[in-house]
Tab-separated table of N, CA and C and ligand atoms in Angstrom:
chain	number	residue	atom	x	y	z
A	753	UNK	N	0.836	-1.199	0.000
A	753	UNK	CA	0.000	0.000	0.000
A	753	UNK	C	0.870	1.248	0.000
A	754	UNK	N	0.520	2.191	-0.896
A	754	UNK	CA	1.324	3.407	-0.981
A	754	UNK	C	0.453	4.650	-0.959
A	755	UNK	N	0.965	5.718	-0.362
A	755	UNK	CA	0.203	6.968	-0.397
A	755	UNK	C	0.293	7.594	-1.788
A	756	UNK	N	-0.819	8.093	-2.295
A	756	UNK	CA	-0.772	8.803	-3.575
A	756	UNK	C	-0.710	10.311	-3.340
A	757	UNK	N	-1.200	10.718	-2.150
A	757	UNK	CA	-1.138	12.137	-1.816
A	757	UNK	C	-1.060	12.301	-0.305
A	758	UNK	N	-0.165	13.180	0.146
A	758	UNK	CA	-0.066	13.478	1.576
A	758	UNK	C	-0.247	14.980	1.738
A	759	UNK	N	-1.312	15.341	2.439
A	759	UNK	CA	-1.597	16.763	2.644
A	759	UNK	C	-1.336	17.128	4.087
A	760	UNK	N	-0.600	18.217	4.270
A	760	UNK	CA	-0.341	18.691	5.625
A	760	UNK	C	-1.523	19.529	6.090
A	761	UNK	N	-2.103	19.113	7.215
A	761	UNK	CA	-3.186	19.891	7.826
A	761	UNK	C	-2.671	20.476	9.125
A	762	UNK	N	-3.513	21.239	9.796
A	762	UNK	CA	-3.074	21.890	11.027
A	762	UNK	C	-2.644	20.877	12.092
A	763	UNK	N	-3.422	19.797	12.251
A	763	UNK	CA	-3.170	18.851	13.340
A	763	UNK	C	-2.531	17.532	12.919
A	764	UNK	N	-2.339	17.356	11.630
A	764	UNK	CA	-1.779	16.085	11.200
A	764	UNK	C	-1.711	15.969	9.683
A	765	UNK	N	-1.512	14.746	9.226
A	765	UNK	CA	-1.381	14.503	7.796
A	765	UNK	C	-2.599	13.757	7.271
A	766	UNK	N	-3.142	14.285	6.195
A	766	UNK	CA	-4.255	13.619	5.543
A	766	UNK	C	-3.659	12.844	4.370
A	767	UNK	N	-3.874	11.538	4.385
A	767	UNK	CA	-3.221	10.689	3.394
A	767	UNK	C	-4.242	9.970	2.528
A	768	UNK	N	-4.059	10.089	1.230
A	768	UNK	CA	-4.882	9.322	0.289
A	768	UNK	C	-4.033	8.155	-0.202
A	769	UNK	N	-4.606	6.962	-0.151
A	769	UNK	CA	-3.869	5.749	-0.484
A	769	UNK	C	-4.235	5.217	-1.864
A	770	UNK	N	-3.373	4.331	-2.346
A	770	UNK	CA	-3.572	3.778	-3.691
A	770	UNK	C	-4.850	2.944	-3.817
A	771	UNK	N	-5.449	2.541	-2.671
A	771	UNK	CA	-6.723	1.814	-2.751
A	771	UNK	C	-7.916	2.740	-2.486
A	772	UNK	N	-7.677	4.057	-2.598
A	772	UNK	CA	-8.717	5.091	-2.466
A	772	UNK	C	-9.204	5.305	-1.042
A	773	UNK	N	-8.556	4.691	-0.069
A	773	UNK	CA	-8.878	4.958	1.336
A	773	UNK	C	-8.193	6.263	1.739
A	774	UNK	N	-8.759	6.898	2.758
A	774	UNK	CA	-8.136	8.097	3.315
A	774	UNK	C	-7.902	7.886	4.797
A	775	UNK	N	-6.710	8.258	5.273
A	775	UNK	CA	-6.454	8.171	6.707
A	775	UNK	C	-5.942	9.516	7.196
A	776	UNK	N	-6.024	9.714	8.508
A	776	UNK	CA	-5.521	10.933	9.111
A	776	UNK	C	-4.533	10.566	10.215
A	777	UNK	N	-3.304	11.027	10.080
A	777	UNK	CA	-2.280	10.731	11.079
A	777	UNK	C	-2.023	11.989	11.909
A	778	UNK	N	-2.502	11.964	13.129
A	778	UNK	CA	-2.333	13.088	14.047
A	778	UNK	C	-0.854	13.259	14.423
A	779	UNK	N	-0.350	14.493	14.355
A	779	UNK	CA	1.077	14.727	14.639
A	779	UNK	C	1.486	14.230	16.022
A	780	UNK	N	0.632	14.489	17.030
A	780	UNK	CA	0.950	14.058	18.391
A	780	UNK	C	1.141	12.551	18.479
A	781	UNK	N	0.213	11.814	17.862
A	781	UNK	CA	0.323	10.352	17.907
A	781	UNK	C	1.527	9.854	17.133
A	782	UNK	N	1.802	10.493	16.000
A	782	UNK	CA	2.956	10.071	15.198
A	782	UNK	C	4.250	10.274	15.988
A	783	UNK	N	4.373	11.438	16.604
A	783	UNK	CA	5.591	11.723	17.366
A	783	UNK	C	5.722	10.804	18.585
A	784	UNK	N	4.621	10.583	19.273
A	784	UNK	CA	4.663	9.739	20.471
A	784	UNK	C	4.998	8.291	20.137
A	785	UNK	N	4.666	7.871	18.926
A	785	UNK	CA	4.940	6.483	18.564
A	785	UNK	C	6.241	6.347	17.775
A	786	UNK	N	7.077	7.394	17.833
A	786	UNK	CA	8.365	7.343	17.135
A	786	UNK	C	9.160	6.135	17.630
A	787	UNK	N	9.712	5.389	16.672
A	787	UNK	CA	10.402	4.150	17.039
A	787	UNK	C	11.923	4.258	16.980
A	788	UNK	N	12.439	5.492	16.921
A	788	UNK	CA	13.897	5.626	16.828
A	788	UNK	C	14.556	5.243	18.161
A	789	UNK	N	15.854	4.995	18.122
A	789	UNK	CA	16.585	4.541	19.302
A	789	UNK	C	16.485	5.541	20.450
A	790	UNK	N	16.572	6.825	20.138
A	790	UNK	CA	16.511	7.857	21.176
A	790	UNK	C	15.171	7.797	21.919
A	791	UNK	N	14.092	7.788	21.157
A	791	UNK	CA	12.762	7.776	21.793
A	791	UNK	C	12.537	6.514	22.621
A	792	UNK	N	13.070	5.406	22.160
A	792	UNK	CA	12.895	4.156	22.896
A	792	UNK	C	13.612	4.191	24.233
A	793	UNK	N	14.683	4.986	24.317
A	793	UNK	CA	15.465	5.029	25.552
A	793	UNK	C	15.005	6.083	26.539
A	794	UNK	N	14.185	7.026	26.056
A	794	UNK	CA	13.699	8.081	26.946
A	794	UNK	C	12.797	7.474	28.012
A	795	UNK	N	13.119	7.791	29.249
A	795	UNK	CA	12.365	7.172	30.336
A	795	UNK	C	11.053	7.895	30.628
A	796	UNK	N	11.046	9.202	30.360
A	796	UNK	CA	9.799	9.947	30.530
A	796	UNK	C	9.238	10.230	29.136
A	797	UNK	N	8.176	9.569	28.755
A	797	UNK	CA	7.656	9.782	27.405
A	797	UNK	C	7.098	11.189	27.190
A	798	UNK	N	7.118	11.612	25.961
A	798	UNK	CA	6.597	12.920	25.581
A	798	UNK	C	5.131	13.028	26.001
A	799	UNK	N	4.792	14.117	26.654
A	799	UNK	CA	3.372	14.326	26.942
A	799	UNK	C	3.020	15.804	26.865
A	800	UNK	N	1.733	16.082	26.766
A	800	UNK	CA	1.303	17.446	26.447
A	800	UNK	C	1.409	18.456	27.593
A	801	UNK	N	1.926	18.041	28.746
A	801	UNK	CA	2.155	19.021	29.804
A	801	UNK	C	3.585	19.562	29.761
A	802	UNK	N	4.382	19.022	28.859
A	802	UNK	CA	5.775	19.490	28.761
A	802	UNK	C	5.843	20.859	28.078
A	803	UNK	N	6.804	21.704	28.543
A	803	UNK	CA	6.856	23.083	28.030
A	803	UNK	C	7.070	23.198	26.515
A	804	UNK	N	7.806	22.288	25.919
A	804	UNK	CA	8.083	22.427	24.489
A	804	UNK	C	7.263	21.458	23.645
A	805	UNK	N	6.198	20.971	24.240
A	805	UNK	CA	5.380	19.963	23.558
A	805	UNK	C	4.907	20.418	22.175
A	806	UNK	N	4.362	21.651	22.108
A	806	UNK	CA	3.843	22.143	20.820
A	806	UNK	C	4.918	22.118	19.737
A	807	UNK	N	6.124	22.512	20.126
A	807	UNK	CA	7.232	22.515	19.172
A	807	UNK	C	7.566	21.080	18.727
A	808	UNK	N	7.472	20.173	19.686
A	808	UNK	CA	7.812	18.773	19.403
A	808	UNK	C	6.845	18.098	18.441
A	809	UNK	N	5.639	18.628	18.336
A	809	UNK	CA	4.678	18.002	17.424
A	809	UNK	C	4.354	18.914	16.237
A	810	UNK	N	5.245	19.891	15.991
A	810	UNK	CA	5.073	20.755	14.827
A	810	UNK	C	5.929	20.226	13.685
A	811	UNK	N	5.294	19.968	12.559
A	811	UNK	CA	6.030	19.453	11.415
A	811	UNK	C	6.800	20.584	10.732
A	812	UNK	N	8.104	20.388	10.599
A	812	UNK	CA	8.923	21.404	9.959
A	812	UNK	C	9.193	21.035	8.508
A	813	UNK	N	9.476	19.748	8.313
A	813	UNK	CA	9.824	19.288	6.978
A	813	UNK	C	9.437	17.820	6.848
A	814	UNK	N	9.096	17.428	5.643
A	814	UNK	CA	8.706	16.037	5.429
A	814	UNK	C	9.258	15.593	4.087
A	815	UNK	N	9.875	14.419	4.066
A	815	UNK	CA	10.307	13.905	2.762
A	815	UNK	C	10.175	12.393	2.681
A	816	UNK	N	10.132	11.901	1.462
A	816	UNK	CA	9.999	10.467	1.256
A	816	UNK	C	11.324	9.768	1.505
A	817	UNK	N	11.255	8.583	2.112
A	817	UNK	CA	12.439	7.746	2.303
A	817	UNK	C	12.228	6.509	1.449
A	818	UNK	N	12.988	6.398	0.381
A	818	UNK	CA	12.807	5.274	-0.531
A	818	UNK	C	11.351	5.166	-0.930
A	819	UNK	N	10.820	3.944	-0.958
A	819	UNK	CA	9.395	3.818	-1.263
A	819	UNK	C	8.677	3.055	-0.159
A	820	UNK	N	9.111	3.309	1.081
A	820	UNK	CA	8.480	2.607	2.193
A	820	UNK	C	8.138	3.493	3.377
A	821	UNK	N	8.631	4.720	3.404
A	821	UNK	CA	8.445	5.552	4.593
A	821	UNK	C	8.546	7.040	4.271
A	822	UNK	N	8.162	7.858	5.252
A	822	UNK	CA	8.442	9.290	5.173
A	822	UNK	C	9.309	9.660	6.370
A	823	UNK	N	10.119	10.686	6.174
A	823	UNK	CA	10.899	11.192	7.298
A	823	UNK	C	10.344	12.554	7.667
A	824	UNK	N	10.071	12.733	8.955
A	824	UNK	CA	9.531	14.002	9.438
A	824	UNK	C	10.570	14.685	10.306
A	825	UNK	N	10.813	15.968	9.995
A	825	UNK	CA	11.657	16.784	10.870
A	825	UNK	C	10.713	17.644	11.710
A	826	UNK	N	10.819	17.496	13.033
A	826	UNK	CA	9.928	18.220	13.945
A	826	UNK	C	10.520	19.560	14.341
A	827	UNK	N	9.650	20.403	14.911
A	827	UNK	CA	10.053	21.748	15.322
A	827	UNK	C	11.154	21.806	16.363
A	828	UNK	N	11.357	20.708	17.076
A	828	UNK	CA	12.425	20.678	18.083
A	828	UNK	C	13.704	20.037	17.552
A	829	UNK	N	13.750	19.780	16.239
A	829	UNK	CA	14.956	19.232	15.626
A	829	UNK	C	14.999	17.716	15.575
A	830	UNK	N	14.008	17.057	16.169
A	830	UNK	CA	13.972	15.595	16.162
A	830	UNK	C	13.507	15.079	14.806
A	831	UNK	N	14.017	13.913	14.413
A	831	UNK	CA	13.583	13.297	13.157
A	831	UNK	C	12.931	11.961	13.430
A	832	UNK	N	11.808	11.703	12.769
A	832	UNK	CA	11.130	10.417	12.886
A	832	UNK	C	10.990	9.815	11.498
A	833	UNK	N	11.314	8.528	11.401
A	833	UNK	CA	11.027	7.821	10.157
A	833	UNK	C	9.768	6.998	10.390
A	834	UNK	N	8.757	7.277	9.586
A	834	UNK	CA	7.463	6.632	9.773
A	834	UNK	C	7.145	5.792	8.541
A	835	UNK	N	7.049	4.473	8.744
A	835	UNK	CA	6.786	3.593	7.603
A	835	UNK	C	5.355	3.795	7.114
A	836	UNK	N	5.129	3.483	5.847
A	836	UNK	CA	3.775	3.591	5.301
A	836	UNK	C	2.811	2.718	6.097
A	837	UNK	N	3.282	1.562	6.558
A	837	UNK	CA	2.420	0.677	7.350
A	837	UNK	C	1.920	1.367	8.616
A	838	UNK	N	2.830	2.089	9.262
A	838	UNK	CA	2.424	2.794	10.483
A	838	UNK	C	1.478	3.946	10.186
A	839	UNK	N	1.744	4.647	9.094
A	839	UNK	CA	0.844	5.726	8.692
A	839	UNK	C	-0.539	5.174	8.394
A	840	UNK	N	-0.518	4.056	7.718
A	840	UNK	CA	-1.764	3.431	7.308
A	840	UNK	C	-2.591	2.987	8.520
A	841	UNK	N	-1.919	2.657	9.597
A	841	UNK	CA	-2.608	2.190	10.803
A	841	UNK	C	-3.337	3.312	11.538
A	842	UNK	N	-3.151	4.556	11.072
A	842	UNK	CA	-3.862	5.669	11.714
A	842	UNK	C	-5.357	5.602	11.361
A	843	UNK	N	-6.125	6.401	12.033
A	843	UNK	CA	-7.582	6.345	11.900
A	843	UNK	C	-8.065	6.551	10.463
A	844	UNK	N	-8.946	5.691	10.039
A	844	UNK	CA	-9.521	5.842	8.703
A	844	UNK	C	-10.727	6.781	8.767
A	845	UNK	N	-10.667	7.791	7.922
A	845	UNK	CA	-11.764	8.762	7.898
A	845	UNK	C	-12.944	8.239	7.098
A	846	UNK	N	-14.104	8.641	7.501
A	846	UNK	CA	-15.292	8.248	6.753
A	846	UNK	C	-15.582	9.233	5.631
B	1075	LIG	ZN1	12.357	9.483	17.887
């Protein structure tokens, strides 16, 4: 499954898939589920009471990684690689 279009919205990414389904990936959920080594080792997980939370879930830049994932650069300088499978697992819009 591949995205045919990824639109940046205020709160997340609206994704249209090759099977005509649409999903919405909320920035907060995407960042919180980051699977990089750094995030896995952090003992206090990111939460919305933290002072720089808004910055941490602000998308600064997004690019494709090969044909399996996107890389997101967040407002706090962190990078997340999000596979299409994980994006696809986000809520399906009606
Ligand atoms: Zn991470």
